[in-house]
Coordinates of C-alpha atoms in Angstrom, one line a residue:
M618 CA -130.1 -94.2 -106.2
K619 CA -129.3 -90.7 -107.4
K620 CA -131.7 -88.0 -106.1
P621 CA -133.0 -85.7 -108.9
L622 CA -133.7 -82.0 -108.2
H623 CA -137.3 -80.9 -108.1
T624 CA -137.9 -77.5 -109.6
L625 CA -139.6 -74.8 -107.7
F626 CA -138.7 -71.8 -109.9
R627 CA -137.0 -71.7 -113.3
R628 CA -136.4 -69.1 -116.0
A629 CA -136.2 -69.7 -119.8
D630 CA -132.9 -69.2 -121.6
I631 CA -131.2 -70.2 -125.0
Q632 CA -128.6 -72.9 -125.2
P633 CA -125.5 -71.2 -126.8
A634 CA -124.7 -74.3 -129.0
T635 CA -128.1 -75.5 -130.2
G636 CA -130.1 -72.3 -130.0
Q637 CA -132.9 -74.2 -128.2
R638 CA -134.6 -72.7 -125.2
T639 CA -134.1 -74.4 -121.9
L640 CA -135.3 -73.8 -118.4
H641 CA -132.7 -72.8 -115.8
T642 CA -133.4 -73.8 -112.3
L643 CA -133.4 -70.9 -109.8
L644 CA -134.6 -72.9 -106.8
H645 CA -135.0 -76.6 -106.4
Y646 CA -135.2 -79.4 -103.8
P647 CA -134.0 -83.0 -103.9
D648 CA -136.2 -86.0 -104.1
T649 CA -136.1 -89.7 -105.2
Q650 CA -136.9 -91.2 -108.6
P651 CA -140.5 -92.3 -109.0
T652 CA -140.0 -96.0 -108.6
A653 CA -141.8 -98.5 -106.3
G654 CA -144.1 -96.0 -104.6
Q655 CA -141.5 -93.3 -104.1
R656 CA -142.1 -89.6 -104.4
T657 CA -142.5 -88.2 -108.0
Q658 CA -141.2 -85.0 -109.3
H659 CA -143.8 -82.2 -109.2
T660 CA -143.4 -78.7 -110.6
L661 CA -144.8 -75.8 -108.6
F662 CA -144.0 -72.8 -110.8
R663 CA -142.5 -72.7 -114.3
Y664 CA -142.1 -70.1 -117.1
P665 CA -143.4 -71.1 -120.6
G666 CA -140.6 -72.4 -122.7
T667 CA -139.7 -74.5 -125.7
Q668 CA -139.0 -78.3 -125.9
P669 CA -135.3 -78.7 -126.7
A670 CA -135.9 -81.5 -129.1
T671 CA -139.0 -80.5 -131.2
G672 CA -138.8 -76.8 -130.9
R673 CA -142.5 -76.8 -130.0
R674 CA -143.6 -74.2 -127.5
I675 CA -145.4 -75.5 -124.5
R676 CA -147.0 -73.9 -121.5
R677 CA -146.0 -75.3 -118.1
T678 CA -148.5 -75.7 -115.4
P679 CA -148.3 -72.6 -113.1
L680 CA -149.3 -74.5 -110.0
R681 CA -149.6 -78.1 -109.3
Y682 CA -150.0 -79.8 -105.9
P683 CA -147.4 -82.4 -105.0
D684 CA -148.5 -86.0 -104.7
T685 CA -147.0 -89.3 -103.8
Q686 CA -147.1 -92.8 -105.2
P687 CA -149.7 -94.9 -103.3
T688 CA -147.4 -96.7 -100.8
T689 CA -144.1 -95.5 -99.3
G690 CA -144.7 -91.8 -100.0
R691 CA -148.1 -91.6 -98.3
R692 CA -146.9 -93.4 -95.3
V693 CA -143.9 -91.0 -94.9
L694 CA -146.2 -88.0 -95.3
L695 CA -148.6 -89.4 -92.7
V696 CA -145.8 -90.0 -90.2
L697 CA -144.4 -86.5 -90.8
L698 CA -147.9 -84.9 -90.3
C699 CA -148.4 -86.9 -87.0
C700 CA -145.0 -85.7 -85.7
I701 CA -145.8 -82.1 -86.5
L702 CA -149.1 -82.3 -84.7
L703 CA -147.7 -84.0 -81.6
A704 CA -144.8 -81.6 -81.4
G705 CA -147.2 -78.6 -81.7
C706 CA -149.7 -79.7 -79.0
D707 CA -148.1 -77.5 -76.4
L708 CA -148.2 -74.5 -78.7
I709 CA -152.0 -74.6 -79.0
D710 CA -153.9 -72.1 -76.8
Y711 CA -157.5 -71.2 -76.5
H712 CA -159.4 -68.0 -76.3
P713 CA -159.0 -66.4 -72.9
Y714 CA -162.8 -66.6 -72.3
D715 CA -162.9 -70.2 -73.4
V716 CA -164.2 -72.1 -70.3
R717 CA -162.2 -75.3 -70.9
I718 CA -161.4 -76.3 -67.3
T719 CA -158.5 -78.5 -66.2
G720 CA -157.8 -79.8 -62.8
E721 CA -160.1 -79.9 -59.8
R722 CA -163.8 -78.9 -60.0
D723 CA -166.6 -78.5 -57.5
V724 CA -164.1 -77.0 -55.1
N725 CA -166.6 -75.4 -52.7
A726 CA -168.7 -78.5 -52.3
R727 CA -165.7 -80.7 -51.7
N728 CA -164.1 -78.3 -49.2
A729 CA -167.4 -77.6 -47.5
A730 CA -167.7 -81.3 -46.8
R731 CA -164.2 -81.3 -45.4
I732 CA -165.0 -78.3 -43.2
E733 CA -168.2 -79.9 -41.8
A734 CA -166.3 -83.2 -41.1
A735 CA -163.4 -81.4 -39.3
C736 CA -165.6 -79.1 -37.3
K737 CA -168.3 -81.6 -36.3
G738 CA -169.0 -81.3 -32.6
K739 CA -166.8 -78.2 -32.1
K740 CA -168.2 -75.4 -29.9
T741 CA -165.4 -73.0 -30.8
I742 CA -164.4 -72.4 -34.4
R743 CA -161.7 -70.2 -35.9
F744 CA -161.7 -69.2 -39.6
V745 CA -160.0 -66.7 -41.8
A746 CA -161.7 -64.2 -44.1
M747 CA -159.8 -62.6 -47.0
G748 CA -160.6 -61.6 -50.5
D749 CA -159.8 -59.7 -53.7
S750 CA -156.7 -61.7 -54.6
Q751 CA -157.2 -60.8 -58.3
R752 CA -153.9 -60.0 -59.9
W753 CA -151.8 -60.2 -56.8
Y754 CA -150.5 -63.7 -57.2
D755 CA -147.3 -63.3 -55.2
E756 CA -149.1 -61.8 -52.3
T757 CA -151.7 -64.7 -52.4
E758 CA -148.9 -67.2 -52.3
K759 CA -147.4 -65.5 -49.3
F760 CA -150.8 -65.5 -47.6
V761 CA -151.0 -69.3 -48.2
K762 CA -147.6 -69.7 -46.6
E763 CA -148.6 -67.6 -43.6
I764 CA -151.8 -69.6 -43.0
N765 CA -149.9 -72.9 -43.3
K766 CA -147.6 -71.7 -40.5
R767 CA -150.5 -71.7 -38.1
D768 CA -152.2 -74.7 -36.5
D769 CA -155.3 -72.9 -35.1
I770 CA -157.3 -72.2 -38.3
D771 CA -160.2 -74.4 -39.2
F772 CA -160.9 -73.0 -42.7
V773 CA -160.6 -70.0 -45.0
I774 CA -163.4 -68.0 -46.7
H775 CA -162.3 -66.1 -49.9
G776 CA -164.6 -63.2 -50.2
G777 CA -164.6 -63.1 -54.0
D778 CA -162.8 -61.3 -56.9
I779 CA -160.5 -64.3 -57.3
S780 CA -160.0 -63.0 -60.9
D781 CA -159.5 -59.6 -62.4
F782 CA -161.0 -59.9 -65.8
G783 CA -163.0 -63.1 -65.5
L784 CA -160.5 -65.0 -67.6
T785 CA -160.5 -68.7 -67.2
K786 CA -156.8 -68.9 -66.6
E787 CA -157.1 -66.4 -63.7
F788 CA -159.5 -68.7 -61.9
L789 CA -157.3 -71.7 -62.5
W790 CA -154.1 -70.0 -61.4
Q791 CA -155.7 -68.7 -58.2
R792 CA -157.4 -72.0 -57.5
D793 CA -154.0 -73.8 -57.8
I794 CA -152.5 -71.3 -55.4
M795 CA -155.3 -71.6 -52.8
N796 CA -155.1 -75.4 -53.1
G797 CA -151.7 -75.0 -51.4
L798 CA -153.5 -74.3 -48.1
K799 CA -153.4 -77.1 -45.5
V800 CA -156.9 -76.2 -44.4
P801 CA -160.0 -76.3 -46.6
Y802 CA -161.3 -73.1 -48.2
V803 CA -164.4 -71.8 -50.1
V804 CA -164.6 -69.0 -52.6
L805 CA -167.5 -66.6 -53.1
I806 CA -168.1 -64.9 -56.4
G807 CA -167.1 -61.3 -56.8
N808 CA -168.1 -58.6 -59.3
H809 CA -164.8 -59.1 -61.3
D810 CA -165.5 -62.8 -61.5
C811 CA -168.7 -62.0 -63.4
L812 CA -166.9 -60.3 -66.3
G813 CA -166.9 -62.1 -69.7
T814 CA -167.5 -65.8 -69.2
G815 CA -166.3 -65.5 -65.6
E816 CA -169.5 -66.7 -64.0
E817 CA -169.5 -69.9 -66.1
A818 CA -165.9 -70.5 -65.3
Y819 CA -166.6 -69.9 -61.6
R820 CA -169.5 -72.3 -61.6
R821 CA -167.5 -75.0 -63.4
I822 CA -164.6 -74.7 -60.9
F823 CA -166.2 -73.7 -57.6
G824 CA -169.9 -74.5 -58.0
P825 CA -173.2 -72.5 -57.4
T826 CA -172.9 -68.8 -56.7
N827 CA -175.1 -69.2 -53.6
F828 CA -174.3 -72.0 -51.1
A829 CA -174.2 -72.8 -47.4
F830 CA -172.4 -75.1 -45.0
I831 CA -172.3 -75.7 -41.3
A832 CA -169.1 -75.6 -39.2
G833 CA -169.7 -76.8 -35.6
N834 CA -173.0 -75.3 -34.8
V835 CA -172.6 -72.3 -37.0
K836 CA -174.2 -72.0 -40.5
F837 CA -172.4 -70.0 -43.1
V838 CA -174.6 -68.6 -45.8
C839 CA -172.6 -67.4 -48.8
L840 CA -174.3 -65.1 -51.3
N841 CA -173.9 -63.6 -54.7
T842 CA -174.7 -59.9 -54.2
N843 CA -173.1 -58.6 -57.4
A844 CA -176.3 -57.2 -58.9
L845 CA -174.8 -54.5 -61.1
E846 CA -172.9 -57.1 -63.1
Y847 CA -176.2 -58.7 -64.1
D848 CA -177.8 -55.5 -65.1
Y849 CA -180.6 -56.5 -62.8
S850 CA -181.7 -59.2 -65.2
E851 CA -181.5 -61.9 -62.4
P852 CA -182.8 -61.9 -58.8
I853 CA -179.6 -60.9 -57.0
P854 CA -179.6 -61.2 -54.1
D855 CA -181.6 -64.4 -54.4
F856 CA -184.3 -64.0 -51.7
D857 CA -185.7 -67.4 -52.4
F858 CA -182.4 -69.0 -51.5
M859 CA -182.0 -66.8 -48.4
E860 CA -185.4 -67.8 -47.2
K861 CA -184.9 -71.4 -47.8
E862 CA -181.7 -71.3 -45.7
W863 CA -183.6 -69.9 -42.7
T864 CA -184.8 -73.4 -41.9
N865 CA -182.7 -75.8 -44.1
R866 CA -181.0 -78.3 -41.7
K867 CA -182.6 -76.3 -38.9
G868 CA -181.7 -78.8 -36.2
E869 CA -178.0 -78.7 -37.0
F870 CA -177.0 -75.1 -36.2
E871 CA -177.7 -72.4 -33.6
K872 CA -175.8 -69.5 -35.0
T873 CA -175.4 -67.9 -38.5
V874 CA -172.7 -65.9 -40.3
V875 CA -173.7 -64.3 -43.7
S876 CA -170.9 -63.8 -46.2
M877 CA -170.9 -61.9 -49.5
H878 CA -168.6 -60.0 -51.8
V879 CA -170.4 -56.6 -51.9
H880 CA -172.4 -55.3 -48.9
P881 CA -175.5 -53.1 -48.9
Y882 CA -175.0 -49.5 -50.0
S883 CA -171.8 -50.3 -52.0
D884 CA -171.7 -49.4 -55.7
V885 CA -172.4 -53.0 -57.0
F886 CA -175.2 -53.9 -54.6
N887 CA -178.9 -53.5 -55.6
N888 CA -179.5 -50.8 -53.1
N889 CA -183.2 -50.6 -54.1
V890 CA -183.6 -53.7 -52.0
A891 CA -181.0 -53.0 -49.3
K892 CA -183.5 -52.8 -46.5
V893 CA -185.4 -55.9 -47.7
F894 CA -182.0 -57.7 -47.8
Q895 CA -181.3 -56.7 -44.2
Y896 CA -184.6 -58.0 -43.1
Y897 CA -183.8 -61.4 -44.6
V898 CA -180.4 -61.4 -43.0
T899 CA -181.8 -60.7 -39.6
Q900 CA -184.2 -63.7 -39.8
Y901 CA -181.3 -66.2 -39.5
P902 CA -181.1 -67.9 -36.1
G903 CA -178.3 -66.5 -33.8
L904 CA -177.0 -64.1 -36.4
Q905 CA -173.4 -63.2 -35.4
F906 CA -172.1 -60.8 -38.1
C907 CA -171.7 -60.5 -41.9
T908 CA -168.4 -60.6 -43.8
A909 CA -167.7 -58.9 -47.1
A910 CA -164.8 -57.8 -49.3
H911 CA -164.7 -55.6 -52.5
N912 CA -163.6 -52.3 -51.0
H913 CA -159.9 -53.1 -51.0
S914 CA -159.7 -51.8 -47.4
F915 CA -160.6 -53.0 -44.0
S916 CA -163.7 -51.7 -42.3
D917 CA -166.3 -52.6 -39.6
K918 CA -169.6 -50.9 -40.1
V919 CA -173.2 -51.1 -38.9
P920 CA -175.0 -49.7 -41.9
F921 CA -178.6 -50.2 -40.6
D922 CA -178.2 -49.1 -37.0
D923 CA -179.5 -52.5 -35.8
G924 CA -176.4 -53.8 -34.2
V925 CA -175.4 -56.1 -37.2
H926 CA -171.8 -55.6 -38.1
Y927 CA -170.5 -55.8 -41.7
I928 CA -166.8 -56.6 -41.4
V929 CA -164.9 -56.1 -44.6
S930 CA -161.5 -57.7 -45.4
D931 CA -158.7 -55.9 -47.3
C932 CA -157.4 -56.9 -50.7
M933 CA -154.3 -59.2 -51.0
K934 CA -152.2 -56.3 -52.3
N935 CA -152.2 -54.8 -48.8
R936 CA -151.2 -58.2 -47.3
S937 CA -153.7 -58.6 -44.5
Y938 CA -156.5 -61.0 -43.4
L939 CA -159.0 -61.4 -40.7
V940 CA -159.2 -64.2 -38.1
F941 CA -162.6 -64.8 -36.5
T942 CA -163.1 -66.8 -33.4
I943 CA -166.7 -67.8 -32.5
T944 CA -167.2 -69.2 -29.0
P945 CA -170.3 -70.4 -27.2
E946 CA -170.6 -67.0 -25.6
T947 CA -169.4 -64.5 -28.2
Y948 CA -167.2 -63.8 -31.2
E949 CA -164.1 -61.8 -31.8
Y950 CA -161.8 -61.0 -34.7
E951 CA -158.3 -59.9 -35.3
L952 CA -156.8 -58.0 -38.3
V953 CA -153.5 -59.7 -39.2
K954 CA -150.8 -58.1 -41.5
F955 CA -148.1 -60.3 -43.1

């Protein structure tokens, strides 16, 4: 069957022999004759002209949507539409603060269970504290490789700021990097993780912002201390949670380590309650020390002159981490550069 040409644009002109006006095609596309459910010819734009036979002037429709006959044409159109949608799925992206989560969720709860199972009955435990991986993806990947070379680490505590701007993809990228560790890990929430919809993304991927677990006979209390990011609209630190953990699972631990992202007297901490916070901290049985991050530099301070050390890990940009060893008699730590 010969394919006719469907007109998109035409201009009017006069036939030199008959003197009648005709429409000259400027742009057209091929189609099939309108038989047996095939596509019909549809004009999109035309100039007004004159019928060649009658000489009567007619006005062409300036815009008309294409249509199909009710069988073959519609099926072809439907198939083409499906192909376009399927081919374009990978091109669809979401808003950077859209909290659509792919992959593993409840990371902290799952890994805390692994830590407790692996450390059950141990009198000596060894763990790594690090933090502020943020935008330093290459350095974090190197950190994972370094830890995987060792066979003496029980688990890793990420001190927070796993993201830089609270973007969902930042959490997912860093989670996937940290999942490369051979040992389990947990992630605290940092102040950068609270930006935008970051807290919601954190909760969906890692879980509650305050949590605790027991390794051997040591309880680890992990706290959200990023008060400034909440404009003091929520109780941060959460003293109710802290008090509950004084006695929760009391018979299963003898010592305590308190971990947080920002420590008292830092810029993001609610320093109006710093001394109250320290009182709550010192009520934990067998308090060993506190860990923190945030400062992007290593430090070991005793801010309240009560013998309680706040030991702060560096950021991943500077390629270092802390290794803590807790024995029945004491504890020690080492700053490792890689």
